[in-house]
Amino acid sequence: MSGLVAFDGVAIRRCNRLARESLRNGAHFIVDRSHGFCTYRRRTAQAEELCAELLPDPDRFLEEGELLAGRGNSCRIARVEIAGNTYVLKRYDRRGWVYSFRHVFKRSRALRTWLAAWNFRARGIAVPEPLVCLEERSWRFLGRSYLLSEYLQGWQPLTIFWVALSTSEKRLLVTQAATMLGTLHRAAGIHGDTNWDNLLVRREEEGFAFTLVDFDCARVLAKPDPRRARRDIGHFLRDLDRLEPTGGDLKQLFIERWQSAGGFVGA
């Protein structure tokens, strides 16, 4: 992260408009119906091929893939091979007929996650590229939903990455992570679960690069909210306390840099 990104109300609304393009046909996205699914994908040859491979039975790739840690028992996530390349496929299960009825005119969890990821990308926050989103619909009643995203080779969760760092490297990483999260919050984005397993890291020449994953709890607000932003970094700080129990100076460094980057001095 090279520095503070300036966001005001106009910039936030522009980011929201850019993200909403992922929900309709246009220059960059295609929305269609096929095999009982509402499909959302990038307007690229790669995404077109992936969508064709997934339909009509995305579950066959989940069954053959390597299961990864997911959220609860109503979703399943796996590293899958499609057309010779590796991706991450997540399925959100239908939670009964009442759930399907209530979502007749509401977005599925997969589509909400799809939109959140594009909102973050519009704000310059690094996240895995969402490639295809599928909603199973019958007479508008929601069934399963799926999200296919790029697989990031060579990145590690911060929980694993942290243990090999020197003291000076930890200070640099904490500073850069605080700047990234502060920038997201300044742009009215809330991740919702900033635990260190959801923050992927790799080394770069000038420090570290970060990618956020798992947007099931993500939200985009109408304007920055210091109270919700402060709550959002609570997960990050809890893991910092757990993995660096004597690192009170690191915690203070993170908070000060986060306040500066987010414009939340005194929050």
PDB file of C-alpha atoms in Angstrom:
ATOM      1  CA  MET A   1       0.000   0.000   0.000  1.00  0.00           C
ATOM      2  CA  SER A   2       1.735   3.144  -1.195  1.00  0.00           C
ATOM      3  CA  GLY A   3      -0.215   5.787   0.714  1.00  0.00           C
ATOM      4  CA  LEU A   4      -3.539   7.330   1.590  1.00  0.00           C
ATOM      5  CA  VAL A   5      -6.256   7.241  -1.046  1.00  0.00           C
ATOM      6  CA  ALA A   6      -8.522  10.297  -0.919  1.00  0.00           C
ATOM      7  CA  PHE A   7     -12.247   9.519  -0.788  1.00  0.00           C
ATOM      8  CA  ASP A   8     -15.166  11.903  -0.520  1.00  0.00           C
ATOM      9  CA  GLY A   9     -18.893  11.456  -1.102  1.00  0.00           C
ATOM     10  CA  VAL A  10     -18.526  11.841  -4.860  1.00  0.00           C
ATOM     11  CA  ALA A  11     -15.762   9.226  -5.049  1.00  0.00           C
ATOM     12  CA  ILE A  12     -17.734   6.787  -2.889  1.00  0.00           C
ATOM     13  CA  ARG A  13     -20.833   7.104  -5.083  1.00  0.00           C
ATOM     14  CA  ARG A  14     -18.690   6.617  -8.189  1.00  0.00           C
ATOM     15  CA  CYS A  15     -17.228   3.414  -6.731  1.00  0.00           C
ATOM     16  CA  ASN A  16     -20.721   2.175  -5.942  1.00  0.00           C
ATOM     17  CA  ARG A  17     -21.868   2.831  -9.507  1.00  0.00           C
ATOM     18  CA  LEU A  18     -18.871   0.992 -10.915  1.00  0.00           C
ATOM     19  CA  ALA A  19     -19.551  -2.017  -8.689  1.00  0.00           C
ATOM     20  CA  ARG A  20     -23.245  -2.143  -9.623  1.00  0.00           C
ATOM     21  CA  GLU A  21     -22.227  -2.629 -13.249  1.00  0.00           C
ATOM     22  CA  SER A  22     -21.487  -6.231 -12.230  1.00  0.00           C
ATOM     23  CA  LEU A  23     -25.251  -6.776 -11.808  1.00  0.00           C
ATOM     24  CA  ARG A  24     -26.302  -5.965 -15.371  1.00  0.00           C
ATOM     25  CA  ASN A  25     -25.342  -6.408 -18.986  1.00  0.00           C
ATOM     26  CA  GLY A  26     -22.832  -3.876 -20.169  1.00  0.00           C
ATOM     27  CA  ALA A  27     -19.350  -3.330 -21.475  1.00  0.00           C
ATOM     28  CA  HIS A  28     -17.676  -5.382 -18.721  1.00  0.00           C
ATOM     29  CA  PHE A  29     -20.277  -7.912 -17.530  1.00  0.00           C
ATOM     30  CA  ILE A  30     -22.884 -10.324 -18.877  1.00  0.00           C
ATOM     31  CA  VAL A  31     -26.059 -11.375 -17.038  1.00  0.00           C
ATOM     32  CA  ASP A  32     -28.010 -14.298 -18.472  1.00  0.00           C
ATOM     33  CA  ARG A  33     -30.183 -17.327 -17.683  1.00  0.00           C
ATOM     34  CA  SER A  34     -29.116 -20.890 -18.446  1.00  0.00           C
ATOM     35  CA  HIS A  35     -29.962 -24.373 -17.113  1.00  0.00           C
ATOM     36  CA  GLY A  36     -32.154 -22.924 -14.349  1.00  0.00           C
ATOM     37  CA  PHE A  37     -29.483 -20.506 -13.157  1.00  0.00           C
ATOM     38  CA  CYS A  38     -29.199 -16.744 -13.258  1.00  0.00           C
ATOM     39  CA  THR A  39     -25.586 -16.229 -14.313  1.00  0.00           C
ATOM     40  CA  TYR A  40     -23.316 -13.243 -13.758  1.00  0.00           C
ATOM     41  CA  ARG A  41     -19.860 -13.156 -15.295  1.00  0.00           C
ATOM     42  CA  ARG A  42     -17.091 -11.010 -16.612  1.00  0.00           C
ATOM     43  CA  ARG A  43     -17.344 -10.187 -20.305  1.00  0.00           C
ATOM     44  CA  THR A  44     -14.224 -12.178 -21.124  1.00  0.00           C
ATOM     45  CA  ALA A  45     -13.518 -15.365 -23.035  1.00  0.00           C
ATOM     46  CA  GLN A  46     -12.156 -16.925 -19.836  1.00  0.00           C
ATOM     47  CA  ALA A  47     -15.334 -16.254 -17.841  1.00  0.00           C
ATOM     48  CA  GLU A  48     -17.520 -17.459 -20.720  1.00  0.00           C
ATOM     49  CA  GLU A  49     -15.607 -20.750 -20.832  1.00  0.00           C
ATOM     50  CA  LEU A  50     -15.767 -21.159 -17.061  1.00  0.00           C
ATOM     51  CA  CYS A  51     -19.509 -20.529 -16.974  1.00  0.00           C
ATOM     52  CA  ALA A  52     -20.068 -23.104 -19.710  1.00  0.00           C
ATOM     53  CA  GLU A  53     -17.947 -25.641 -17.813  1.00  0.00           C
ATOM     54  CA  LEU A  54     -19.794 -25.095 -14.530  1.00  0.00           C
ATOM     55  CA  LEU A  55     -23.273 -25.509 -15.980  1.00  0.00           C
ATOM     56  CA  PRO A  56     -25.487 -27.352 -15.520  1.00  0.00           C
ATOM     57  CA  ASP A  57     -23.798 -29.075 -12.539  1.00  0.00           C
ATOM     58  CA  PRO A  58     -21.337 -26.966 -10.519  1.00  0.00           C
ATOM     59  CA  ASP A  59     -21.358 -29.549  -7.713  1.00  0.00           C
ATOM     60  CA  ARG A  60     -19.302 -32.017  -9.707  1.00  0.00           C
ATOM     61  CA  PHE A  61     -16.312 -29.688  -9.381  1.00  0.00           C
ATOM     62  CA  LEU A  62     -16.863 -29.324  -5.634  1.00  0.00           C
ATOM     63  CA  GLU A  63     -16.976 -33.097  -5.258  1.00  0.00           C
ATOM     64  CA  GLU A  64     -13.700 -33.497  -7.132  1.00  0.00           C
ATOM     65  CA  GLY A  65     -11.977 -30.476  -5.571  1.00  0.00           C
ATOM     66  CA  GLU A  66      -9.965 -29.996  -2.386  1.00  0.00           C
ATOM     67  CA  LEU A  67     -12.249 -28.825   0.414  1.00  0.00           C
ATOM     68  CA  LEU A  68     -11.199 -25.641   2.211  1.00  0.00           C
ATOM     69  CA  ALA A  69     -12.368 -24.098   5.458  1.00  0.00           C
ATOM     70  CA  GLY A  70     -15.821 -22.570   5.020  1.00  0.00           C
ATOM     71  CA  ARG A  71     -18.355 -20.654   7.106  1.00  0.00           C
ATOM     72  CA  GLY A  72     -20.758 -22.884   9.026  1.00  0.00           C
ATOM     73  CA  ASN A  73     -22.644 -25.849   7.658  1.00  0.00           C
ATOM     74  CA  SER A  74     -24.664 -24.001   5.021  1.00  0.00           C
ATOM     75  CA  CYS A  75     -21.811 -23.440   2.609  1.00  0.00           C
ATOM     76  CA  ARG A  76     -19.006 -25.418   1.050  1.00  0.00           C
ATOM     77  CA  ILE A  77     -15.770 -24.128  -0.452  1.00  0.00           C
ATOM     78  CA  ALA A  78     -13.147 -25.958  -2.476  1.00  0.00           C
ATOM     79  CA  ARG A  79     -10.087 -25.431  -4.605  1.00  0.00           C
ATOM     80  CA  VAL A  80     -11.110 -26.776  -8.006  1.00  0.00           C
ATOM     81  CA  GLU A  81      -9.562 -27.465 -11.389  1.00  0.00           C
ATOM     82  CA  ILE A  82     -11.445 -26.192 -14.436  1.00  0.00           C
ATOM     83  CA  ALA A  83     -10.047 -26.299 -17.964  1.00  0.00           C
ATOM     84  CA  GLY A  84      -6.554 -26.924 -16.596  1.00  0.00           C
ATOM     85  CA  ASN A  85      -6.496 -23.964 -14.189  1.00  0.00           C
ATOM     86  CA  THR A  86      -7.100 -23.621 -10.446  1.00  0.00           C
ATOM     87  CA  TYR A  87      -9.939 -21.599  -8.920  1.00  0.00           C
ATOM     88  CA  VAL A  88     -11.907 -21.301  -5.685  1.00  0.00           C
ATOM     89  CA  LEU A  89     -15.562 -22.340  -5.854  1.00  0.00           C
ATOM     90  CA  LYS A  90     -17.979 -21.618  -3.012  1.00  0.00           C
ATOM     91  CA  ARG A  91     -21.528 -22.969  -2.751  1.00  0.00           C
ATOM     92  CA  TYR A  92     -24.188 -21.437  -0.521  1.00  0.00           C
ATOM     93  CA  ASP A  93     -26.963 -23.893   0.280  1.00  0.00           C
ATOM     94  CA  ARG A  94     -30.677 -23.190   0.354  1.00  0.00           C
ATOM     95  CA  ARG A  95     -31.901 -22.836   3.934  1.00  0.00           C
ATOM     96  CA  GLY A  96     -35.376 -24.297   3.455  1.00  0.00           C
ATOM     97  CA  TRP A  97     -38.487 -23.089   1.650  1.00  0.00           C
ATOM     98  CA  VAL A  98     -39.048 -20.113   3.930  1.00  0.00           C
ATOM     99  CA  TYR A  99     -35.566 -18.880   3.012  1.00  0.00           C
ATOM    100  CA  SER A 100     -36.282 -19.412  -0.702  1.00  0.00           C
ATOM    101  CA  PHE A 101     -39.589 -17.556  -0.429  1.00  0.00           C
ATOM    102  CA  ARG A 102     -38.025 -14.607   1.398  1.00  0.00           C
ATOM    103  CA  HIS A 103     -35.362 -14.330  -1.324  1.00  0.00           C
ATOM    104  CA  VAL A 104     -37.745 -14.181  -4.279  1.00  0.00           C
ATOM    105  CA  PHE A 105     -36.789 -10.530  -4.738  1.00  0.00           C
ATOM    106  CA  LYS A 106     -33.571 -10.539  -2.731  1.00  0.00           C
ATOM    107  CA  ARG A 107     -30.024 -11.342  -3.747  1.00  0.00           C
ATOM    108  CA  SER A 108     -28.482 -14.651  -2.787  1.00  0.00           C
ATOM    109  CA  ARG A 109     -25.483 -14.759  -0.469  1.00  0.00           C
ATOM    110  CA  ALA A 110     -23.288 -15.534  -3.475  1.00  0.00           C
ATOM    111  CA  LEU A 111     -24.533 -12.473  -5.358  1.00  0.00           C
ATOM    112  CA  ARG A 112     -24.126 -10.235  -2.300  1.00  0.00           C
ATOM    113  CA  THR A 113     -20.553 -11.492  -1.978  1.00  0.00           C
ATOM    114  CA  TRP A 114     -19.988 -10.944  -5.722  1.00  0.00           C
ATOM    115  CA  LEU A 115     -21.154  -7.330  -5.396  1.00  0.00           C
ATOM    116  CA  ALA A 116     -19.112  -6.728  -2.233  1.00  0.00           C
ATOM    117  CA  ALA A 117     -15.952  -7.971  -3.951  1.00  0.00           C
ATOM    118  CA  TRP A 118     -16.505  -5.632  -6.890  1.00  0.00           C
ATOM    119  CA  ASN A 119     -17.175  -2.772  -4.480  1.00  0.00           C
ATOM    120  CA  PHE A 120     -13.843  -3.428  -2.782  1.00  0.00           C
ATOM    121  CA  ARG A 121     -12.018  -3.654  -6.105  1.00  0.00           C
ATOM    122  CA  ALA A 122     -13.580  -0.359  -7.215  1.00  0.00           C
ATOM    123  CA  ARG A 123     -12.053   1.178  -4.084  1.00  0.00           C
ATOM    124  CA  GLY A 124      -8.589  -0.127  -4.931  1.00  0.00           C
ATOM    125  CA  ILE A 125      -8.614  -2.842  -2.262  1.00  0.00           C
ATOM    126  CA  ALA A 126      -6.990  -6.075  -3.444  1.00  0.00           C
ATOM    127  CA  VAL A 127      -9.351  -9.086  -3.429  1.00  0.00           C
ATOM    128  CA  PRO A 128      -9.395 -12.267  -5.531  1.00  0.00           C
ATOM    129  CA  GLU A 129     -11.080 -11.548  -8.852  1.00  0.00           C
ATOM    130  CA  PRO A 130     -14.680 -12.821  -8.925  1.00  0.00           C
ATOM    131  CA  LEU A 131     -15.244 -14.532 -12.266  1.00  0.00           C
ATOM    132  CA  VAL A 132     -18.675 -16.195 -12.243  1.00  0.00           C
ATOM    133  CA  CYS A 133     -21.705 -16.020  -9.946  1.00  0.00           C
ATOM    134  CA  LEU A 134     -24.622 -18.450 -10.245  1.00  0.00           C
ATOM    135  CA  GLU A 135     -28.063 -18.312  -8.640  1.00  0.00           C
ATOM    136  CA  GLU A 136     -30.311 -21.332  -8.974  1.00  0.00           C
ATOM    137  CA  ARG A 137     -33.846 -20.015  -9.501  1.00  0.00           C
ATOM    138  CA  SER A 138     -37.150 -21.785 -10.126  1.00  0.00           C
ATOM    139  CA  TRP A 139     -40.116 -19.430 -10.563  1.00  0.00           C
ATOM    140  CA  ARG A 140     -37.862 -16.892  -8.846  1.00  0.00           C
ATOM    141  CA  PHE A 141     -37.548 -19.133  -5.763  1.00  0.00           C
ATOM    142  CA  LEU A 142     -33.905 -19.284  -4.722  1.00  0.00           C
ATOM    143  CA  GLY A 143     -32.027 -22.576  -4.540  1.00  0.00           C
ATOM    144  CA  ARG A 144     -28.283 -22.961  -4.304  1.00  0.00           C
ATOM    145  CA  SER A 145     -25.893 -20.189  -5.277  1.00  0.00           C
ATOM    146  CA  TYR A 146     -22.231 -20.286  -6.255  1.00  0.00           C
ATOM    147  CA  LEU A 147     -19.262 -17.948  -6.563  1.00  0.00           C
ATOM    148  CA  LEU A 148     -16.157 -18.793  -8.598  1.00  0.00           C
ATOM    149  CA  SER A 149     -13.046 -16.689  -7.960  1.00  0.00           C
ATOM    150  CA  GLU A 150      -9.405 -16.740  -8.900  1.00  0.00           C
ATOM    151  CA  TYR A 151      -7.055 -18.852  -6.798  1.00  0.00           C
ATOM    152  CA  LEU A 152      -4.086 -16.933  -5.396  1.00  0.00           C
ATOM    153  CA  GLN A 153      -0.926 -18.988  -5.648  1.00  0.00           C
ATOM    154  CA  GLY A 154       1.920 -18.119  -3.291  1.00  0.00           C
ATOM    155  CA  TRP A 155      -0.089 -16.121  -0.733  1.00  0.00           C
ATOM    156  CA  GLN A 156      -0.296 -17.107   2.945  1.00  0.00           C
ATOM    157  CA  PRO A 157      -2.793 -16.284   5.700  1.00  0.00           C
ATOM    158  CA  LEU A 158      -1.337 -13.757   8.102  1.00  0.00           C
ATOM    159  CA  THR A 159      -1.681 -16.301  10.946  1.00  0.00           C
ATOM    160  CA  ILE A 160       0.985 -18.433   9.221  1.00  0.00           C
ATOM    161  CA  PHE A 161       3.026 -15.600   7.717  1.00  0.00           C
ATOM    162  CA  TRP A 162       3.471 -13.767  11.031  1.00  0.00           C
ATOM    163  CA  VAL A 163       5.557 -16.355  12.874  1.00  0.00           C
ATOM    164  CA  ALA A 164       8.588 -16.014  10.574  1.00  0.00           C
ATOM    165  CA  LEU A 165       8.820 -12.204  10.741  1.00  0.00           C
ATOM    166  CA  SER A 166      11.470 -10.175  12.550  1.00  0.00           C
ATOM    167  CA  THR A 167      10.488  -7.388  14.938  1.00  0.00           C
ATOM    168  CA  SER A 168      11.125  -4.685  12.334  1.00  0.00           C
ATOM    169  CA  GLU A 169       9.149  -6.633   9.725  1.00  0.00           C
ATOM    170  CA  LYS A 170       6.213  -6.961  12.092  1.00  0.00           C
ATOM    171  CA  ARG A 171       6.161  -3.202  12.598  1.00  0.00           C
ATOM    172  CA  LEU A 172       6.205  -2.600   8.839  1.00  0.00           C
ATOM    173  CA  LEU A 173       3.490  -5.169   8.213  1.00  0.00           C
ATOM    174  CA  VAL A 174       1.225  -3.760  10.930  1.00  0.00           C
ATOM    175  CA  THR A 175       1.670  -0.258   9.505  1.00  0.00           C
ATOM    176  CA  GLN A 176       0.804  -1.374   5.979  1.00  0.00           C
ATOM    177  CA  ALA A 177      -2.178  -3.473   7.123  1.00  0.00           C
ATOM    178  CA  ALA A 178      -3.529  -0.513   9.102  1.00  0.00           C
ATOM    179  CA  THR A 179      -3.201   1.731   6.056  1.00  0.00           C
ATOM    180  CA  MET A 180      -5.052  -0.765   3.866  1.00  0.00           C
ATOM    181  CA  LEU A 181      -7.927  -1.226   6.323  1.00  0.00           C
ATOM    182  CA  GLY A 182      -8.088   2.482   7.067  1.00  0.00           C
ATOM    183  CA  THR A 183      -8.355   3.223   3.354  1.00  0.00           C
ATOM    184  CA  LEU A 184     -11.200   0.704   3.035  1.00  0.00           C
ATOM    185  CA  HIS A 185     -13.052   2.284   5.964  1.00  0.00           C
ATOM    186  CA  ARG A 186     -12.464   5.800   4.635  1.00  0.00           C
ATOM    187  CA  ALA A 187     -14.183   4.603   1.447  1.00  0.00           C
ATOM    188  CA  ALA A 188     -17.218   3.424   3.491  1.00  0.00           C
ATOM    189  CA  GLY A 189     -16.410  -0.275   3.144  1.00  0.00           C
ATOM    190  CA  ILE A 190     -16.741  -2.773   6.005  1.00  0.00           C
ATOM    191  CA  HIS A 191     -15.190  -6.231   5.677  1.00  0.00           C
ATOM    192  CA  GLY A 192     -17.010  -7.742   8.645  1.00  0.00           C
ATOM    193  CA  ASP A 193     -14.454 -10.398   9.617  1.00  0.00           C
ATOM    194  CA  THR A 194     -10.870  -9.127   9.604  1.00  0.00           C
ATOM    195  CA  ASN A 195      -9.421 -12.139  11.396  1.00  0.00           C
ATOM    196  CA  TRP A 196      -5.944 -13.012  10.176  1.00  0.00           C
ATOM    197  CA  ASP A 197      -7.046 -16.076   8.211  1.00  0.00           C
ATOM    198  CA  ASN A 198      -8.956 -13.682   5.944  1.00  0.00           C
ATOM    199  CA  LEU A 199      -5.897 -11.512   5.292  1.00  0.00           C
ATOM    200  CA  LEU A 200      -3.516 -13.080   2.772  1.00  0.00           C
ATOM    201  CA  VAL A 201       0.042 -11.762   2.596  1.00  0.00           C
ATOM    202  CA  ARG A 202       3.120 -12.042   0.434  1.00  0.00           C
ATOM    203  CA  ARG A 203       6.462 -10.278   0.337  1.00  0.00           C
ATOM    204  CA  GLU A 204       7.242  -7.532  -2.142  1.00  0.00           C
ATOM    205  CA  GLU A 205      10.321  -5.420  -2.747  1.00  0.00           C
ATOM    206  CA  GLU A 206       9.044  -2.551  -0.609  1.00  0.00           C
ATOM    207  CA  GLY A 207       7.353  -4.529   2.119  1.00  0.00           C
ATOM    208  CA  PHE A 208       4.207  -6.610   1.903  1.00  0.00           C
ATOM    209  CA  ALA A 209       1.119  -6.971  -0.272  1.00  0.00           C
ATOM    210  CA  PHE A 210      -2.302  -7.847   1.142  1.00  0.00           C
ATOM    211  CA  THR A 211      -5.422  -9.453  -0.252  1.00  0.00           C
ATOM    212  CA  LEU A 212      -8.712  -9.705   1.637  1.00  0.00           C
ATOM    213  CA  VAL A 213     -10.853 -12.834   1.309  1.00  0.00           C
ATOM    214  CA  ASP A 214     -14.268 -13.991   2.627  1.00  0.00           C
ATOM    215  CA  PHE A 215     -16.871 -11.266   2.055  1.00  0.00           C
ATOM    216  CA  ASP A 216     -19.906 -13.009   3.523  1.00  0.00           C
ATOM    217  CA  CYS A 217     -20.213 -10.275   6.168  1.00  0.00           C
ATOM    218  CA  ALA A 218     -19.021  -7.358   4.014  1.00  0.00           C
ATOM    219  CA  ARG A 219     -21.041  -4.158   3.726  1.00  0.00           C
ATOM    220  CA  VAL A 220     -20.767  -0.909   1.810  1.00  0.00           C
ATOM    221  CA  LEU A 221     -22.178   2.083   3.672  1.00  0.00           C
ATOM    222  CA  ALA A 222     -23.549   5.359   2.385  1.00  0.00           C
ATOM    223  CA  LYS A 223     -20.714   7.190   4.151  1.00  0.00           C
ATOM    224  CA  PRO A 224     -17.811   6.330   6.471  1.00  0.00           C
ATOM    225  CA  ASP A 225     -18.949   5.268   9.934  1.00  0.00           C
ATOM    226  CA  PRO A 226     -16.214   5.494  12.614  1.00  0.00           C
ATOM    227  CA  ARG A 227     -18.180   3.334  15.061  1.00  0.00           C
ATOM    228  CA  ARG A 228     -18.676   0.443  12.629  1.00  0.00           C
ATOM    229  CA  ALA A 229     -15.154   0.825  11.277  1.00  0.00           C
ATOM    230  CA  ARG A 230     -13.740   0.628  14.815  1.00  0.00           C
ATOM    231  CA  ARG A 231     -15.738  -2.543  15.393  1.00  0.00           C
ATOM    232  CA  ASP A 232     -14.464  -3.953  12.085  1.00  0.00           C
ATOM    233  CA  ILE A 233     -10.822  -3.837  13.181  1.00  0.00           C
ATOM    234  CA  GLY A 234     -11.681  -5.671  16.394  1.00  0.00           C
ATOM    235  CA  HIS A 235     -11.100  -9.058  14.746  1.00  0.00           C
ATOM    236  CA  PHE A 236      -7.660  -7.926  13.552  1.00  0.00           C
ATOM    237  CA  LEU A 237      -6.713  -6.637  16.997  1.00  0.00           C
ATOM    238  CA  ARG A 238      -7.885  -9.806  18.758  1.00  0.00           C
ATOM    239  CA  ASP A 239      -5.616 -11.914  16.568  1.00  0.00           C
ATOM    240  CA  LEU A 240      -2.762  -9.477  17.174  1.00  0.00           C
ATOM    241  CA  ASP A 241      -3.272  -9.879  20.934  1.00  0.00           C
ATOM    242  CA  ARG A 242      -3.428 -13.657  20.563  1.00  0.00           C
ATOM    243  CA  LEU A 243      -0.335 -14.086  18.392  1.00  0.00           C
ATOM    244  CA  GLU A 244       1.706 -11.227  19.905  1.00  0.00           C
ATOM    245  CA  PRO A 245       0.545 -11.065  23.546  1.00  0.00           C
ATOM    246  CA  THR A 246       3.366  -8.712  24.563  1.00  0.00           C
ATOM    247  CA  GLY A 247       2.943  -6.489  21.510  1.00  0.00           C
ATOM    248  CA  GLY A 248       1.133  -3.540  23.042  1.00  0.00           C
ATOM    249  CA  ASP A 249       3.327  -1.149  21.063  1.00  0.00           C
ATOM    250  CA  LEU A 250       2.325  -2.899  17.828  1.00  0.00           C
ATOM    251  CA  LYS A 251      -1.346  -2.550  18.728  1.00  0.00           C
ATOM    252  CA  GLN A 252      -0.921   1.154  19.391  1.00  0.00           C
ATOM    253  CA  LEU A 253       1.041   1.555  16.155  1.00  0.00           C
ATOM    254  CA  PHE A 254      -1.780  -0.147  14.226  1.00  0.00           C
ATOM    255  CA  ILE A 255      -4.499   2.008  15.788  1.00  0.00           C
ATOM    256  CA  GLU A 256      -2.636   5.260  15.177  1.00  0.00           C
ATOM    257  CA  ARG A 257      -1.920   4.419  11.547  1.00  0.00           C
ATOM    258  CA  TRP A 258      -5.478   3.153  10.990  1.00  0.00           C
ATOM    259  CA  GLN A 259      -6.899   6.376  12.448  1.00  0.00           C
ATOM    260  CA  SER A 260      -4.692   8.440  10.160  1.00  0.00           C
ATOM    261  CA  ALA A 261      -5.472   6.458   7.009  1.00  0.00           C
ATOM    262  CA  GLY A 262      -9.197   6.281   7.754  1.00  0.00           C
ATOM    263  CA  GLY A 263      -9.550   9.871   8.865  1.00  0.00           C
ATOM    264  CA  PHE A 264     -10.784   8.653  12.261  1.00  0.00           C
ATOM    265  CA  VAL A 265      -8.457  10.550  14.577  1.00  0.00           C
ATOM    266  CA  GLY A 266      -9.895  10.138  18.052  1.00  0.00           C
ATOM    267  CA  ALA A 267     -12.148   7.214  16.987  1.00  0.00           C
TER     268      ALA A 267
END
